[in-house]
mmCIF file of C-alpha atoms in Angstrom:
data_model
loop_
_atom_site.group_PDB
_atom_site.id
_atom_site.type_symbol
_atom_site.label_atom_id
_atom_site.label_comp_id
_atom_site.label_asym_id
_atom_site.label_seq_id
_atom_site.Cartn_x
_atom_site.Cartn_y
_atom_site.Cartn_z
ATOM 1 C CA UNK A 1 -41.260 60.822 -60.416
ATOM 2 C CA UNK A 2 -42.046 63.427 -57.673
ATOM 3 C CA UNK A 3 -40.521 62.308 -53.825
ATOM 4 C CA UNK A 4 -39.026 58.856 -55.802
ATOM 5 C CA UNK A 5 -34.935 59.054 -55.247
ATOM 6 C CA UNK A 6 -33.091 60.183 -57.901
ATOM 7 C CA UNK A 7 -30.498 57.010 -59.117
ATOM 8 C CA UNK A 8 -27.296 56.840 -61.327
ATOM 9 C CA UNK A 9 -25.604 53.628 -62.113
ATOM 10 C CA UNK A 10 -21.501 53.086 -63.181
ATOM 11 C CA UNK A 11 -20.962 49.820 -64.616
ATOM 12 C CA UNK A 12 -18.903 48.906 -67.289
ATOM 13 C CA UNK A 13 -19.893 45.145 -67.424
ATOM 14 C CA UNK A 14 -23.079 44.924 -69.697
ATOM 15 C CA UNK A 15 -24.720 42.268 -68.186
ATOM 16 C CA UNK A 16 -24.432 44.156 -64.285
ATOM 17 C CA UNK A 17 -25.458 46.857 -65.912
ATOM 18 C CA UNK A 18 -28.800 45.598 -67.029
ATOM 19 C CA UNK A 19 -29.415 43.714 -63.661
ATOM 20 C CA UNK A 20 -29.471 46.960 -61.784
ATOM 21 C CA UNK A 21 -30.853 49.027 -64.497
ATOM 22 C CA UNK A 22 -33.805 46.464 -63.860
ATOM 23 C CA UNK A 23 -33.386 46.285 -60.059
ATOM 24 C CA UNK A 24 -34.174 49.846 -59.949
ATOM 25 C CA UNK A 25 -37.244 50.315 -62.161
ATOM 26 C CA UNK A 26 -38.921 47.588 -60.362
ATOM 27 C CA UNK A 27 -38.944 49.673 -57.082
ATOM 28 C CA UNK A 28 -41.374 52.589 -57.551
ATOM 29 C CA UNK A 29 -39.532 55.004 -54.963
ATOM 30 C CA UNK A 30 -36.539 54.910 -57.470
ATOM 31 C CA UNK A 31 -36.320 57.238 -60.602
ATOM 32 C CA UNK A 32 -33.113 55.901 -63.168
ATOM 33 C CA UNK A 33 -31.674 59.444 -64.077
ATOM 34 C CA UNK A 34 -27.982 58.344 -65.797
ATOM 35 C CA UNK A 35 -26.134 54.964 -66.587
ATOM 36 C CA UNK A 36 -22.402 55.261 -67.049
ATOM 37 C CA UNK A 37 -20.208 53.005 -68.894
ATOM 38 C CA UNK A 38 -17.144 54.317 -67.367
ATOM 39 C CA UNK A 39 -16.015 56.657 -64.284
ATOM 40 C CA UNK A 40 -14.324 58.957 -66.006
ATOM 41 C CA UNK A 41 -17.621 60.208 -68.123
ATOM 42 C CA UNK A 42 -20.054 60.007 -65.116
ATOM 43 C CA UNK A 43 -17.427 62.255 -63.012
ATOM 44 C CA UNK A 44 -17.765 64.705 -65.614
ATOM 45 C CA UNK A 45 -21.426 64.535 -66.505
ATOM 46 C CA UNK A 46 -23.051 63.513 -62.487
ATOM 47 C CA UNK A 47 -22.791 66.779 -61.245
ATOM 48 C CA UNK A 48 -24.947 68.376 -63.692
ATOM 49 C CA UNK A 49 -27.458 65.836 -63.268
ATOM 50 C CA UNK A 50 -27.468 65.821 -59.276
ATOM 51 C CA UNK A 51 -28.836 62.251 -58.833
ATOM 52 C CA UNK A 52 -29.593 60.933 -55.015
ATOM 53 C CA UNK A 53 -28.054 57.936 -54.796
ATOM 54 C CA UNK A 54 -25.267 55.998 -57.201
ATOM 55 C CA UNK A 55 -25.041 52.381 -57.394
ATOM 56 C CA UNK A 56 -21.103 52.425 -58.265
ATOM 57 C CA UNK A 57 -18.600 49.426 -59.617
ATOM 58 C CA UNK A 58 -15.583 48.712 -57.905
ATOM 59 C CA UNK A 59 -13.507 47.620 -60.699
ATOM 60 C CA UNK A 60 -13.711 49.518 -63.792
ATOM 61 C CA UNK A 61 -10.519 50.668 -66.138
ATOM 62 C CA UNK A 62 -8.814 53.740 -66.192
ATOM 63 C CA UNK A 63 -10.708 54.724 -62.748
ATOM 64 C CA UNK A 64 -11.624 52.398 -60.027
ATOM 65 C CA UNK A 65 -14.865 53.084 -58.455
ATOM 66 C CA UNK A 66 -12.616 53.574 -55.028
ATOM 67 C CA UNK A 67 -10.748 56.354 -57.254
ATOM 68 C CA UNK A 68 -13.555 57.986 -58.221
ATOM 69 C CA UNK A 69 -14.966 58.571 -54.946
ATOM 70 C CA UNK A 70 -11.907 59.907 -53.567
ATOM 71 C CA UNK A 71 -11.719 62.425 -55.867
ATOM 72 C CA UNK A 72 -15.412 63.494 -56.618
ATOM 73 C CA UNK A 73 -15.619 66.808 -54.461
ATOM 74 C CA UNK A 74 -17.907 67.016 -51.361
ATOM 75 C CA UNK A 75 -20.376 66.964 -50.697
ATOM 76 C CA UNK A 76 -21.317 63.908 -52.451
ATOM 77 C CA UNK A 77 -24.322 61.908 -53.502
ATOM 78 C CA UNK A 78 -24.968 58.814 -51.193
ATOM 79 C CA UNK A 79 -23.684 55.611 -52.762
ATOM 80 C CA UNK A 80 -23.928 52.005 -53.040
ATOM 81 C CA UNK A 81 -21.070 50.293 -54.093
ATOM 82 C CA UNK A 82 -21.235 46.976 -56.330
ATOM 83 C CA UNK A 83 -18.095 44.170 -56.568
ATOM 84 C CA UNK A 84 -17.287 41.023 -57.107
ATOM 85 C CA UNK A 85 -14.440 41.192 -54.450
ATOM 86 C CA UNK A 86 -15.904 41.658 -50.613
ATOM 87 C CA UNK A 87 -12.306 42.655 -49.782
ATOM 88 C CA UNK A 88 -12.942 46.139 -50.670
ATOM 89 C CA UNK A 89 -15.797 46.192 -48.607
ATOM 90 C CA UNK A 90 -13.381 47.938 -46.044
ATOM 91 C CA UNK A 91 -12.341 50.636 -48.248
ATOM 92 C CA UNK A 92 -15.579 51.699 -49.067
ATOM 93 C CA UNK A 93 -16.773 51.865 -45.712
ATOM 94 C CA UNK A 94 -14.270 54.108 -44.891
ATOM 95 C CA UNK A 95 -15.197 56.262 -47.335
ATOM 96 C CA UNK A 96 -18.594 56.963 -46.362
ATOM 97 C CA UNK A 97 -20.634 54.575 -48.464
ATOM 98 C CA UNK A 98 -24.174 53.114 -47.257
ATOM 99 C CA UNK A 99 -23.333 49.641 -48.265
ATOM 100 C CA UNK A 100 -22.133 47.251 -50.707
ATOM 101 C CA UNK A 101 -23.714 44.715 -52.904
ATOM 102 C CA UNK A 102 -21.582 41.802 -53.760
ATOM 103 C CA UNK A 103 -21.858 40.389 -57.470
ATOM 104 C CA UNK A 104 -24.020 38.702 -58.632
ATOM 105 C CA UNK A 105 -26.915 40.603 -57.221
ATOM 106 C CA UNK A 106 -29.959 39.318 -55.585
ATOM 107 C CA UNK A 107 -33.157 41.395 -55.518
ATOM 108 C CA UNK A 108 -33.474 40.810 -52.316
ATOM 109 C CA UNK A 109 -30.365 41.893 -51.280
ATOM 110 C CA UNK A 110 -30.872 45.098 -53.478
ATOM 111 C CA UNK A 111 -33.940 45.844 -51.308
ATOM 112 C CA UNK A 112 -32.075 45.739 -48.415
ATOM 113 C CA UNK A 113 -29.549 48.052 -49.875
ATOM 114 C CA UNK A 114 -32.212 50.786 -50.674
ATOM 115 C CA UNK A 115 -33.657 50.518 -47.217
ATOM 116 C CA UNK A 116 -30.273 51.510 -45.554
ATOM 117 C CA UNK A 117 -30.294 54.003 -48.408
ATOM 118 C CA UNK A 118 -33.532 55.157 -47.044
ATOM 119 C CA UNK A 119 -32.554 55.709 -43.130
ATOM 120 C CA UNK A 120 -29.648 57.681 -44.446
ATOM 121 C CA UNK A 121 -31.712 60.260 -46.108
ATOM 122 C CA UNK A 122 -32.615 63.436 -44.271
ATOM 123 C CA UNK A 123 -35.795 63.974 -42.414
ATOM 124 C CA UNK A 124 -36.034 67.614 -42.793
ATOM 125 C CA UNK A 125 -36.044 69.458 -45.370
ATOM 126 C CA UNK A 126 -32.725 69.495 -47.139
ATOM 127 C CA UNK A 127 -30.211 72.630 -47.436
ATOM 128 C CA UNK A 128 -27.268 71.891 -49.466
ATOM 129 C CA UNK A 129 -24.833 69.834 -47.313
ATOM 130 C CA UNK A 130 -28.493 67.855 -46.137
ATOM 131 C CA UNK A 131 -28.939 66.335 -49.224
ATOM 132 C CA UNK A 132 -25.345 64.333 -48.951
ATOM 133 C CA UNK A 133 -25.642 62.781 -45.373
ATOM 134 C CA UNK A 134 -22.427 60.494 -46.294
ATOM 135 C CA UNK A 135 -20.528 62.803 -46.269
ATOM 136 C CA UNK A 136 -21.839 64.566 -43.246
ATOM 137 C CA UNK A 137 -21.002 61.766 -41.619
ATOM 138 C CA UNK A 138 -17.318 61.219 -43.105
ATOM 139 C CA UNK A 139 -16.662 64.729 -41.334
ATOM 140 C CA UNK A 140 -18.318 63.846 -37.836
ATOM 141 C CA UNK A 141 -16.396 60.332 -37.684
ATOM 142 C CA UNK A 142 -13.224 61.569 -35.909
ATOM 143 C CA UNK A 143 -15.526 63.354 -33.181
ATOM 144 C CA UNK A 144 -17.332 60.233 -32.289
ATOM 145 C CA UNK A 145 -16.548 58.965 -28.556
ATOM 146 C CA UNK A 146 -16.316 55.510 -27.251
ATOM 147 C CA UNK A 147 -18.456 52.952 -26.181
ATOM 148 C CA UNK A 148 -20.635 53.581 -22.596
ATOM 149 C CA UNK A 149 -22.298 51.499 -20.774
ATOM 150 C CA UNK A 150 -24.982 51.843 -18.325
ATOM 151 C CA UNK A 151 -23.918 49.643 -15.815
ATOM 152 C CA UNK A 152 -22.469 45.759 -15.964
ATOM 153 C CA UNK A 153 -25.646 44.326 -15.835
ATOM 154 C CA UNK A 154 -27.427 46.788 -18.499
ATOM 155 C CA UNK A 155 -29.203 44.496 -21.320
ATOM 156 C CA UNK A 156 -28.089 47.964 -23.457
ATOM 157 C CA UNK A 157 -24.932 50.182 -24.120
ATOM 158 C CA UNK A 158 -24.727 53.424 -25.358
ATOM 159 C CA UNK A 159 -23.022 54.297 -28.428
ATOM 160 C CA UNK A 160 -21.623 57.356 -29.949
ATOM 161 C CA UNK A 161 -22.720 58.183 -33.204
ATOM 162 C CA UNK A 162 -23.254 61.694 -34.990
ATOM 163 C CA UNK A 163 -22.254 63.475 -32.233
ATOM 164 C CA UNK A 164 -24.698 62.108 -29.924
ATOM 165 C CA UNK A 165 -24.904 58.843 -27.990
ATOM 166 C CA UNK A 166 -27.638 56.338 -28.794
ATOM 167 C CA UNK A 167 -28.866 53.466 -26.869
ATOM 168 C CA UNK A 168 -28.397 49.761 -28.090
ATOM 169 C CA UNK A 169 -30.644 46.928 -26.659
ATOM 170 C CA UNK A 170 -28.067 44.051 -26.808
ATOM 171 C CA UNK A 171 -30.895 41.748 -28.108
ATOM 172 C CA UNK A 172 -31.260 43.639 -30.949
ATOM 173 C CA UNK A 173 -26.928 43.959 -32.164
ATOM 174 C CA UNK A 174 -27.008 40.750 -34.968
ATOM 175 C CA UNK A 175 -23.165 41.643 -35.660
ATOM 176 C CA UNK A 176 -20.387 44.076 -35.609
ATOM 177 C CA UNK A 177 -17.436 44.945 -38.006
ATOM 178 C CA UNK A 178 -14.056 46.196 -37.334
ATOM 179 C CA UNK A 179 -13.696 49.132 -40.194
ATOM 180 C CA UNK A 180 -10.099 50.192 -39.404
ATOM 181 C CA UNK A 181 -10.981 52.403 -35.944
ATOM 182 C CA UNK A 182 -14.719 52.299 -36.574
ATOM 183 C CA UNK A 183 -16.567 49.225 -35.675
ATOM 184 C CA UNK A 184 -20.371 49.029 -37.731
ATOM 185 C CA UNK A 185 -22.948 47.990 -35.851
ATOM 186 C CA UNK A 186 -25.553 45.706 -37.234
ATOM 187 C CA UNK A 187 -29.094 45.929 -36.460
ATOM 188 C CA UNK A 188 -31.782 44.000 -37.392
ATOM 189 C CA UNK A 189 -33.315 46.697 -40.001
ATOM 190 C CA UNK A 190 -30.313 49.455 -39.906
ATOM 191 C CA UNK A 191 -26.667 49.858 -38.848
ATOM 192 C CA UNK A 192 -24.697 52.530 -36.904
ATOM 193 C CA UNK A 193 -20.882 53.226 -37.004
ATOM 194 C CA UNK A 194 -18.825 54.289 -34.185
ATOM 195 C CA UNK A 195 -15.697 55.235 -32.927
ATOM 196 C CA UNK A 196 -14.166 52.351 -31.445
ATOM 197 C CA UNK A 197 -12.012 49.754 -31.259
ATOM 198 C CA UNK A 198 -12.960 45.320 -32.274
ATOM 199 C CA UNK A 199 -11.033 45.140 -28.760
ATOM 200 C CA UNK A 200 -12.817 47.121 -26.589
ATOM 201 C CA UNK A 201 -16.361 46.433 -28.084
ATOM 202 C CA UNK A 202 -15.435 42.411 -26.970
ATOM 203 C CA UNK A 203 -14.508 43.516 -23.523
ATOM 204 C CA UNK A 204 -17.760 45.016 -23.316
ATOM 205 C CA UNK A 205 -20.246 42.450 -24.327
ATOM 206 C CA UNK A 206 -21.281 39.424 -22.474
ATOM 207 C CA UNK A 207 -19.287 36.469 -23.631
ATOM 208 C CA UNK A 208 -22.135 34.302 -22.733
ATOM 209 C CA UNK A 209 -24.456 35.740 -25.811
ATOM 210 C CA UNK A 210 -21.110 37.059 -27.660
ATOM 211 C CA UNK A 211 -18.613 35.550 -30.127
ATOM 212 C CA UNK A 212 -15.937 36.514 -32.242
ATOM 213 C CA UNK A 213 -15.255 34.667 -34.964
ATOM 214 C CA UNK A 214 -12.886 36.242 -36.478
ATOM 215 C CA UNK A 215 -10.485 39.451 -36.296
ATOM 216 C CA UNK A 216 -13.632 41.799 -38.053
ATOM 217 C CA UNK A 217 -16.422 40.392 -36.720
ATOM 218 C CA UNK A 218 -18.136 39.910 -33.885
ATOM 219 C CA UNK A 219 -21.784 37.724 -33.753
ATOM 220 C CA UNK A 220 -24.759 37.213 -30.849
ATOM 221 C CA UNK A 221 -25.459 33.520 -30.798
ATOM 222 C CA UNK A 222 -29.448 33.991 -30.901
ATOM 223 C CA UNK A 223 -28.840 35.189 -34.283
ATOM 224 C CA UNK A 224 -27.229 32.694 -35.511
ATOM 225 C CA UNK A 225 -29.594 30.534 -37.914
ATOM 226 C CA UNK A 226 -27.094 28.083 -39.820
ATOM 227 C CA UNK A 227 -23.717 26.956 -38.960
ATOM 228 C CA UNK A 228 -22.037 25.146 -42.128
ATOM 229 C CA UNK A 229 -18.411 24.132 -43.048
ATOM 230 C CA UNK A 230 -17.111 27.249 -42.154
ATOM 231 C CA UNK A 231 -19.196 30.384 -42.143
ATOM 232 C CA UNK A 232 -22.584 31.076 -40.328
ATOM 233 C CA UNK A 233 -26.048 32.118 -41.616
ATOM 234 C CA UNK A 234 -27.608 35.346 -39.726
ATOM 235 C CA UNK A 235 -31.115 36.058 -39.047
ATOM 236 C CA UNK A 236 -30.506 39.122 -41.684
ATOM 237 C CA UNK A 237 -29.392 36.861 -44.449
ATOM 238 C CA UNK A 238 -25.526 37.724 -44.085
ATOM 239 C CA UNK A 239 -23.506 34.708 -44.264
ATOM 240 C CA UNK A 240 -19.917 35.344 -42.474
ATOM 241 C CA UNK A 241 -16.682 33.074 -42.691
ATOM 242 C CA UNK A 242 -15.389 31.823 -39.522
ATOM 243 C CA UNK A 243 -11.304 32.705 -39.318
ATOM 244 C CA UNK A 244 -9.194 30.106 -38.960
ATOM 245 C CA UNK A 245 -7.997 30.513 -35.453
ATOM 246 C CA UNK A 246 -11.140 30.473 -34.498
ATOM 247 C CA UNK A 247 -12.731 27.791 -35.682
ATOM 248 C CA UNK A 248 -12.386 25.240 -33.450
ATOM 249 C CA UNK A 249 -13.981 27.532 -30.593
ATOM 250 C CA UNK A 250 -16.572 28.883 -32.518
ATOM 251 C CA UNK A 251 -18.167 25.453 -33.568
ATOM 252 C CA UNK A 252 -17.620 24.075 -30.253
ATOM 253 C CA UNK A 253 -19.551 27.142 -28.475
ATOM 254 C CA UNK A 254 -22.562 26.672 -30.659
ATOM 255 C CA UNK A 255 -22.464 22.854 -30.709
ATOM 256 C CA UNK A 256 -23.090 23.494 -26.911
ATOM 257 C CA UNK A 257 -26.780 24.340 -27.686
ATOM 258 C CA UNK A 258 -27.002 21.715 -29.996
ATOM 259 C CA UNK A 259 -29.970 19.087 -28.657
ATOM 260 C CA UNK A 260 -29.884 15.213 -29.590
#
């Protein structure tokens, strides 16, 4: 299909397979190039077939999905990770992918996927290092700069991402997640990743609209939609566990706009 994203898919479980085999052909901007069975095959055969985007498995034998990234040579196709586990959520991140898609896989939840695939794809017209914005940005990571803001009072901060520092309006920041010395940034239809510490990001923001609830992430209360047992519903459909140690003050802060 002329301008429709090129996809691959690595999945050893039949059944996940078929899902996103089906996932993809129902979305007319995506062209299914390759399914793999196993890593090893598709790191032999993907560079020959130069797809856009891979929707890769986490756990596969003989080599992990996390393997297989870290050794495919850059510049590298932008990819979507599927797992069962959210734990490795972390390690993908910090290896450059555009998200993750925990198992088993809602279509809506795939869409949303493919629209941060979307915003990562280049706006002019690609050279050969354009095509692979992932890993464009693994290499500009260590440059990024801290967190600015404007002034105590601003209802924005600046952020420094690709080399260049972009405003946030606060109202807008759903969550944010501690990625080792990167903190993601969640926006309502798109995320950035910065430089920065879980730390210093909580200094920054007004505790009054602001809460941590636990050591990776960090929430705005006007986003919150559902509190239950122990994890809260966003306004973008990401449902979060509270920590422990946190508990007690987290329910007690939003129980504080509770009416009746």
């Amino acid at each position: 299909m002329i301008g429709s994203l090129r996809c691959a898919i690595i999945e050893d479980e039949p059944l996940a397979q078929q899902l996103l085999q089906k996932y993809v052909r129902r979305v007319p901007s995506l062209d299914l190039v390759a399914t793999f069975d196993d890593a090893i095959t598709a790191f032999e055969q993907l560079p020959g077939i130069q797809p856009e985007v891979i929707f890769l498995d986490i756990n596969m034998p003989e080599m992990t999905g996390l393997e297989f990234l870290q050794a495919y040579p850059l510049p590298h196709p932008l990819v979507v990770m599927t797992t069962a586990n959210p734990h490795h959520a972390l390690e993908g991140f910090e290896l450059g992918v555009v998200d993750y898609l925990l198992k088993p896989i809602a279509f809506d939840r795939f869409l949303k996927a493919i629209g941060r695939v979307k915003e990562r794809m280049p706006k002019t017209a690609p050279g050969p290092a354009a095509n692979h914005p992932l890993s464009d940005e693994a290499r500009t990571r260590s440059t990024d700069g801290p967190l600015a803001i404007d002034s105590p009072t601003a209802d924005f901060i600046y952020l420094k991402t690709d080399k260049k520092l972009e405003q946030i309006h606060l109202h807008e920041l759903v969550y944010a997640e501690a990625l080792g010395d990167y903190i993601k940034v969640f926006l309502p239809d798109r995320f950035v990743v910065t430089h920065l510490t879980m730390t210093k990001l909580a200094e920054t923001l007004p505790p009054d609209r602001f809460l941590r609830i636990n050591r990776s992430f960090i929430i705005q209360l006007r986003h919150v939609k559902v509190l239950e047992g122990n994890s809260v519903l966003l306004s973008t459909g990401d449902n979060l566990v509270i920590g422990s140690s946190y508990r007690d003050a987290v329910k007690e802060r939003i129980r504080r706009e509770q009416i009746g």
